[in-house]
CSV table of C-alpha atoms in Angstrom, one decimal:
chain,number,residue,atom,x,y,z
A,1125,UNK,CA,0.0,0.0,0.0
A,1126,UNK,CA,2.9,2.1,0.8
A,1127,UNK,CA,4.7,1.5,-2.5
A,1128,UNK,CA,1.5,2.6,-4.2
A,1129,UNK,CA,1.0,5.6,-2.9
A,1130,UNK,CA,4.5,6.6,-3.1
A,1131,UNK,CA,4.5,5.6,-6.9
A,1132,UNK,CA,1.1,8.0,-7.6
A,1133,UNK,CA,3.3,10.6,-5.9
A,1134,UNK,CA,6.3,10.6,-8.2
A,1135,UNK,CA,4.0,10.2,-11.1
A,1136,UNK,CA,1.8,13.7,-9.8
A,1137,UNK,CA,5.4,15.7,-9.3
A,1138,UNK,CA,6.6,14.3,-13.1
A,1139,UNK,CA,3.5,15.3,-14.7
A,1140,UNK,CA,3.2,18.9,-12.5
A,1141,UNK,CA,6.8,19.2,-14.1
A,1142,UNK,CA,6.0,18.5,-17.9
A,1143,UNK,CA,3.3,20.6,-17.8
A,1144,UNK,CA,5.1,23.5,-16.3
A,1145,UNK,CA,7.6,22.9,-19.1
A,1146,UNK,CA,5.6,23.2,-21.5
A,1147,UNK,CA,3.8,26.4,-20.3
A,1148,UNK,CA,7.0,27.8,-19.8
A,1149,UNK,CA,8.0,26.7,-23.4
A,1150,UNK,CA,4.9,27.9,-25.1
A,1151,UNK,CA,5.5,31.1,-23.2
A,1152,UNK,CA,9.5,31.2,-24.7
A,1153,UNK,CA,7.6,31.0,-27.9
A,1154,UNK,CA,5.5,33.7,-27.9
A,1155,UNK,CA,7.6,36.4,-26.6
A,1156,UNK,CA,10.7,35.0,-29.1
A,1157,UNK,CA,8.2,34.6,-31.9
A,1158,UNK,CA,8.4,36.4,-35.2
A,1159,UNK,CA,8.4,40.3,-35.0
A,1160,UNK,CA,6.1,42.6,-37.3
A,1161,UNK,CA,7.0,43.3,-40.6
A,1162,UNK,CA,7.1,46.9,-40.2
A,1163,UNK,CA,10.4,46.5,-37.8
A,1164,UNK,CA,12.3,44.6,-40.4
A,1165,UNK,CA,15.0,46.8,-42.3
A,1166,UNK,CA,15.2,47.6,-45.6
A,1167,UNK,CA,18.2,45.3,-46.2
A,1168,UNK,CA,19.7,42.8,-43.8
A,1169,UNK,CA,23.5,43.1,-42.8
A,1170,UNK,CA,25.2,40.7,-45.6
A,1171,UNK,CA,22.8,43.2,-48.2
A,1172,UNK,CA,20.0,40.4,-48.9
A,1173,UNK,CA,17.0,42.4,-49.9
A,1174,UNK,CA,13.6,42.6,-48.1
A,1175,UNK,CA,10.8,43.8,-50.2
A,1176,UNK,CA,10.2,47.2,-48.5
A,1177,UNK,CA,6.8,48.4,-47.5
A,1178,UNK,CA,3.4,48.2,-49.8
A,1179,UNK,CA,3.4,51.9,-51.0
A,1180,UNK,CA,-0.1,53.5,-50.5
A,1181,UNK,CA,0.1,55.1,-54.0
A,1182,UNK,CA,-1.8,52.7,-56.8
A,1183,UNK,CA,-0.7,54.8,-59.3
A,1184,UNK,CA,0.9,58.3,-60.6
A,1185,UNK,CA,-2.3,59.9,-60.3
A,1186,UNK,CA,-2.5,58.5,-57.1
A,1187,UNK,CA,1.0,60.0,-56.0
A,1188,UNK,CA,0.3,63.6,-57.3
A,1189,UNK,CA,-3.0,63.5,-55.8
A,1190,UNK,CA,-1.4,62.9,-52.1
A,1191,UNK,CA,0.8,65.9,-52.9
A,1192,UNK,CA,-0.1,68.3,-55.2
A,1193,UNK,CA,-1.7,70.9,-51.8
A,1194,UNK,CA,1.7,70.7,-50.5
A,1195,UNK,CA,3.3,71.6,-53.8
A,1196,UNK,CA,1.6,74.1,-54.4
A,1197,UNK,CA,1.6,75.7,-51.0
A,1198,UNK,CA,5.5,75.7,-51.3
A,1199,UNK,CA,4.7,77.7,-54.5
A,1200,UNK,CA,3.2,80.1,-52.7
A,1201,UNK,CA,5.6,80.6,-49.8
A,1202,UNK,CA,8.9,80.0,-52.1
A,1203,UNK,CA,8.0,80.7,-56.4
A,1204,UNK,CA,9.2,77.5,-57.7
A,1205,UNK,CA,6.2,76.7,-59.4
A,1206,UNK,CA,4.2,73.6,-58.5
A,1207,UNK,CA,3.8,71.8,-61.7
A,1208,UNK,CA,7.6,71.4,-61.5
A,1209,UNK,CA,7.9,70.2,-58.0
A,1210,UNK,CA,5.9,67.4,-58.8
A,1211,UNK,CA,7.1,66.5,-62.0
A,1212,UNK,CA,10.5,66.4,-60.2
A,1213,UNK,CA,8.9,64.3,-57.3
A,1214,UNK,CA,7.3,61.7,-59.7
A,1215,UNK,CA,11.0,61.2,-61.7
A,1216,UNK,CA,13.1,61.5,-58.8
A,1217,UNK,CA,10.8,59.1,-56.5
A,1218,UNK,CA,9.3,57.0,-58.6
A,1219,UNK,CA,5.9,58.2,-58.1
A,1220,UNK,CA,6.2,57.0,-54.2
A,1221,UNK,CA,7.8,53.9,-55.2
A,1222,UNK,CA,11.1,54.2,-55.3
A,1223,UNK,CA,14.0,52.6,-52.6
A,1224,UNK,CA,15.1,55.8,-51.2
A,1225,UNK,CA,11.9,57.4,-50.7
A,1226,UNK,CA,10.0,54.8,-48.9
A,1227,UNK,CA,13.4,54.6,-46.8
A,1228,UNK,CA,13.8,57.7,-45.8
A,1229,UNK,CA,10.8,59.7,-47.2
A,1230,UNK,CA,13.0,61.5,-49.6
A,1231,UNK,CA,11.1,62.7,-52.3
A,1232,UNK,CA,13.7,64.5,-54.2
A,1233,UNK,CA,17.1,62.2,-54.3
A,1234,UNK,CA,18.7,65.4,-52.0
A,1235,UNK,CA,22.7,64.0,-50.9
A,1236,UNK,CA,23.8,64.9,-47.6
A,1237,UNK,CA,25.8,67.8,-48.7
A,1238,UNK,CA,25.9,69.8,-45.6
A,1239,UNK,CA,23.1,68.6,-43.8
A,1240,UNK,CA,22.9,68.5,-40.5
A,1241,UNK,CA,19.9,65.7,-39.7
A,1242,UNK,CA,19.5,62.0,-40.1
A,1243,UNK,CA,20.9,60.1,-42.9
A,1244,UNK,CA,20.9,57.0,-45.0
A,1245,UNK,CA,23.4,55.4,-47.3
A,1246,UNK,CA,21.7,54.4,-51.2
A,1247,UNK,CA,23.6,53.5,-54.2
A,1248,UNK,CA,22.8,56.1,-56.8
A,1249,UNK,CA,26.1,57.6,-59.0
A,1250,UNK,CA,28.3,55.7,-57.0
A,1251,UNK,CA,27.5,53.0,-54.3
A,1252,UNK,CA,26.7,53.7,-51.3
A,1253,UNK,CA,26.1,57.6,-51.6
A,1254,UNK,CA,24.9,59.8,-48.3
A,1255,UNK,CA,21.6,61.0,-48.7
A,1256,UNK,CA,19.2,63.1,-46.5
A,1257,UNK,CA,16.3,61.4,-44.3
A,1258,UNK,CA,13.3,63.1,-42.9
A,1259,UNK,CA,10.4,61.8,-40.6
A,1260,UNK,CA,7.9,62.8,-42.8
A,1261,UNK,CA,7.3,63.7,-46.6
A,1262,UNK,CA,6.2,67.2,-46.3
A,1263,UNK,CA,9.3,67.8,-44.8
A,1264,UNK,CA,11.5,66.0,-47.6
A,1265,UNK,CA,9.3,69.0,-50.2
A,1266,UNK,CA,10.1,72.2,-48.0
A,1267,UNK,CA,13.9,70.9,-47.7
A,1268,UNK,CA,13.7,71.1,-52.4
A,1269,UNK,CA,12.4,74.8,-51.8
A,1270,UNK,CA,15.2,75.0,-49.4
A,1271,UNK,CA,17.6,73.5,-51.4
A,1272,UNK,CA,16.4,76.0,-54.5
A,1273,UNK,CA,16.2,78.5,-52.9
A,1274,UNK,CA,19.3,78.8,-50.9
A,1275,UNK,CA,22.0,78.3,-53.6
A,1276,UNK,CA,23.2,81.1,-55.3
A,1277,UNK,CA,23.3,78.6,-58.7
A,1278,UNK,CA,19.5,78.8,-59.2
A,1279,UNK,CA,18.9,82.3,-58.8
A,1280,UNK,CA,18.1,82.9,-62.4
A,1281,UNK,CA,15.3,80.7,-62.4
A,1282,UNK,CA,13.5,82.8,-59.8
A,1283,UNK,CA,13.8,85.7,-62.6
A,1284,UNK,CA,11.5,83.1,-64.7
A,1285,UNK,CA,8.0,83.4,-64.7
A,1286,UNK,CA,6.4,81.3,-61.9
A,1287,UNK,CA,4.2,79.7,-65.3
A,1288,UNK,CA,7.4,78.9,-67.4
A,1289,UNK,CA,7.5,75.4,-66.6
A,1290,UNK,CA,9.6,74.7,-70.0
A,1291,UNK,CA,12.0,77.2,-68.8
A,1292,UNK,CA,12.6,76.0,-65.3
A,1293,UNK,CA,13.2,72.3,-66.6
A,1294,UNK,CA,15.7,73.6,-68.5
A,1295,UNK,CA,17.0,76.0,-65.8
A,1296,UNK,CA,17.2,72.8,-63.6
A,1297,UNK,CA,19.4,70.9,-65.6
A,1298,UNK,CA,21.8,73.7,-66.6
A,1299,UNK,CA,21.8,74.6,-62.7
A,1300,UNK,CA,23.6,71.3,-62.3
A,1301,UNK,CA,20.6,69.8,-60.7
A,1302,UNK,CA,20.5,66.7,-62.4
A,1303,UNK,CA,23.3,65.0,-64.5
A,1304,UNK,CA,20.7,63.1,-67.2
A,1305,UNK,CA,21.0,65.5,-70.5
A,1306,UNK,CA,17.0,64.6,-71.0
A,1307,UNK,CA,16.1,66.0,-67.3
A,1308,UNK,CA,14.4,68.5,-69.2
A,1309,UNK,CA,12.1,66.9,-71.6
A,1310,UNK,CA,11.3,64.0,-68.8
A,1311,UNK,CA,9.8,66.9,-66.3
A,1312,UNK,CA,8.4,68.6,-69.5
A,1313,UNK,CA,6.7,65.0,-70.8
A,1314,UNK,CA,5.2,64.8,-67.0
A,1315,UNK,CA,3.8,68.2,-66.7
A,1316,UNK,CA,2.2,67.5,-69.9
A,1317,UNK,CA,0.9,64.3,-69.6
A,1318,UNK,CA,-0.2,64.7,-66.0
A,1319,UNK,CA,-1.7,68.4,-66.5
A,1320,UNK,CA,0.5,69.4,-63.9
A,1321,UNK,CA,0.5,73.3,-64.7
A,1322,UNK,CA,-3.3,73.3,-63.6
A,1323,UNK,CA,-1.7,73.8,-60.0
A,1324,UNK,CA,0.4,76.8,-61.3
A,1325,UNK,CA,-2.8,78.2,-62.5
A,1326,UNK,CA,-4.6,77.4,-59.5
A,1327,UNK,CA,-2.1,79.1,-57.1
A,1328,UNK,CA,-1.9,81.8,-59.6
A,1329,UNK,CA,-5.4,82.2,-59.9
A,1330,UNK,CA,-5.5,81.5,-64.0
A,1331,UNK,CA,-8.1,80.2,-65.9
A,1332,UNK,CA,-6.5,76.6,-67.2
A,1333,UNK,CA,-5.2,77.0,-70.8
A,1334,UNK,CA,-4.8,74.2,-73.4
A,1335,UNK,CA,-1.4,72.6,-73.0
A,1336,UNK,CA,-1.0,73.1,-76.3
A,1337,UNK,CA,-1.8,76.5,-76.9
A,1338,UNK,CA,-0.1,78.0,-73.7
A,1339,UNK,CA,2.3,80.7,-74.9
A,1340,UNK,CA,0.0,81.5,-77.0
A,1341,UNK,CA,-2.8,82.7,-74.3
A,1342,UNK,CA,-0.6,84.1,-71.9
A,1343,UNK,CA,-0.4,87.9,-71.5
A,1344,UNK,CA,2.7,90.1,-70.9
A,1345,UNK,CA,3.2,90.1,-67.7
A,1346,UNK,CA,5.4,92.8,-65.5
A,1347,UNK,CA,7.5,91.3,-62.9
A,1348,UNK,CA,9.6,92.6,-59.9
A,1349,UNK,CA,12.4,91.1,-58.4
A,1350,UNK,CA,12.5,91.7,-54.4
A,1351,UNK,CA,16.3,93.6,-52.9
A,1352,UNK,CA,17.3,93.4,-49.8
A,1353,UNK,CA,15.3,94.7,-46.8
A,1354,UNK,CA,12.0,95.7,-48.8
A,1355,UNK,CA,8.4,94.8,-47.4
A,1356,UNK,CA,5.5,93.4,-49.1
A,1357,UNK,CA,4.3,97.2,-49.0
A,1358,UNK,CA,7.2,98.7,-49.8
A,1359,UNK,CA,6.7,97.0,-53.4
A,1360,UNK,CA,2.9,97.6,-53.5
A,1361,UNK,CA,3.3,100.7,-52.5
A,1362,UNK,CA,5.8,101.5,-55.5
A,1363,UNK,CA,3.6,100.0,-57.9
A,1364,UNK,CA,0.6,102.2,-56.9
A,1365,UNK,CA,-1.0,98.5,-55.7
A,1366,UNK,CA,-2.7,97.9,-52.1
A,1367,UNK,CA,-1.1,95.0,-50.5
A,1368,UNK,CA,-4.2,92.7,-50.6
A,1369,UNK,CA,-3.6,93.3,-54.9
A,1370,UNK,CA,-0.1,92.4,-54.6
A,1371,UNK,CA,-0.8,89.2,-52.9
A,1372,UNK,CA,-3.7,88.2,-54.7
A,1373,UNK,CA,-1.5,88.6,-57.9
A,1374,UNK,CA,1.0,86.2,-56.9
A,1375,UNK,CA,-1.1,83.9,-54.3
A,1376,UNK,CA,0.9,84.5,-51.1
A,1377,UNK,CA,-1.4,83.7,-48.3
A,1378,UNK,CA,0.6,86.1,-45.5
A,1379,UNK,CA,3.2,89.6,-46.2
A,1380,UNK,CA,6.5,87.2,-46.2
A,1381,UNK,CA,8.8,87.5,-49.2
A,1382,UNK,CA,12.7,87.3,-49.3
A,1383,UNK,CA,15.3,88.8,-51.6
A,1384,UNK,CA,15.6,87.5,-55.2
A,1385,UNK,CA,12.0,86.5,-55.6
A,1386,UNK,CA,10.2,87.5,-57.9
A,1387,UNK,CA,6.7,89.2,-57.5
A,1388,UNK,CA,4.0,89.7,-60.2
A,1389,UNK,CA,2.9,93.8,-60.1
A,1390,UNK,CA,0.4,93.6,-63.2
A,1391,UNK,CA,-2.5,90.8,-63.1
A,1392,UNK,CA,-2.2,87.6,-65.7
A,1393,UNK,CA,-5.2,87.7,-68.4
């Protein structure tokens, strides 16, 4: 009777064991198990590539339509004119698509240069080139106005008219912006295709014109390049405007402007 009862004891603290075990392993399991894909990088450390995120972009259309408000609010606050921000987003990004830009929301294929924030390492010219990173796209489109705006090398396409789309492709590519000889006609071919010059005409208050026929349409136009130090009604004032007319004229939303840009004093027909 003895032995018995001794035996169903060893048999209850084995079993109370392998359960515990196996708890404990099942446990293991779940807190060692497989992580989310959204923590995986881009590429792992011996360069075997992961398929990156789905891109929330179906198509082009799609792309444009995601950004075309923030283009054309950079318009507004800086004169490069929107249809050509986005035609340079869509080539340079692959409509959304592209490596860089879904790894570090860089919109533009911007290199480090002398930047100052967060970086990732791309093969583009030459492998393993520094380019710029920024937590969020809008950013990625006010660091291009930045960018334009801020080297002395594009100054003359601020003396453009904010419509000139054909001119600032050009401009671009002779500014040393882009290395392709065709950057020009590729922007020009997306502007056209897409209707991207609608947004120029939307932030300049146009009427949309034929593709086609646009230099046609267009009236003469005066223009007025800002110096140093002058105001908003400084420059209205000298063109017998009120301030409200100035700004309506070149859709600014508030009185900022900086030297070298370049203002509309007469109204586009």
């Amino acid at each position: 009777m003895i032995k018995k009862v001794l035996l169903l004891l060893v048999l209850g603290i084995f079993m109370a064991n392998c359960g515990g075990s196996k708890r404990a392993a099942k446990k293991r399991a779940e807190m060692n198990g497989p992580k989310a894909v959204i923590d995986a990088p881009a590429e792992t450390t011996n360069n075997t590539k992961i398929e990156l995120a789905t891109t929330p972009y179906d198509n082009v259309e799609g792309y444009i339509n995601a950004f075309a408000s923030i283009a054309m609010e950079e318009m507004r606050q800086y004169g490069i004119p929107a249809s050509v921000t986005m035609a340079q987003a869509v080539l340079e990004s692959g409509a959304g698509r592209g490596e860089l830009t879904q790894k570090a929301n860089n919109h533009f294929g911007i290199k480090c240069h002398d930047w100052k924030g967060a970086v990732v390492y791309h093969d583009d010219d030459e492998k393993g080139e520094c380019f710029r990173k920024y937590k969020d796209p809008k950013f990625s489109f006010r660091d291009h106005s930045l960018f334009l705006t801020g080297r002395s090398r594009y100054n003359d396409l601020f003396k453009l008219r904010k419509d000139d789309y054909e001119g600032w492709a050009k401009g671009l590519r002779k500014a040393g912006y882009a290395t392709d000889r065709r950057y020009p006609e590729k922007l020009i071919a997306l502007i056209e295709r897409y209707q991207l010059n609608k947004f120029d005409d939307e932030v300049l208050g146009n009427e949309r014109r034929t593709v086609g026929n646009r230099n046609n349409s267009l009236a003469q136009v005066d223009q007025y390049r800002v110096k140093k130090g002058e105001t908003l009604y400084a420059i209205a004032r000298k063109h017998n405007l009120t301030v409200e007319t100035l700004k309506k004229y070149n859709g600014l939303t508030d009185n900022t402007i900086y030297e070298g840009q370049v203002l509309y004093v007469k109204p586009i027909n």
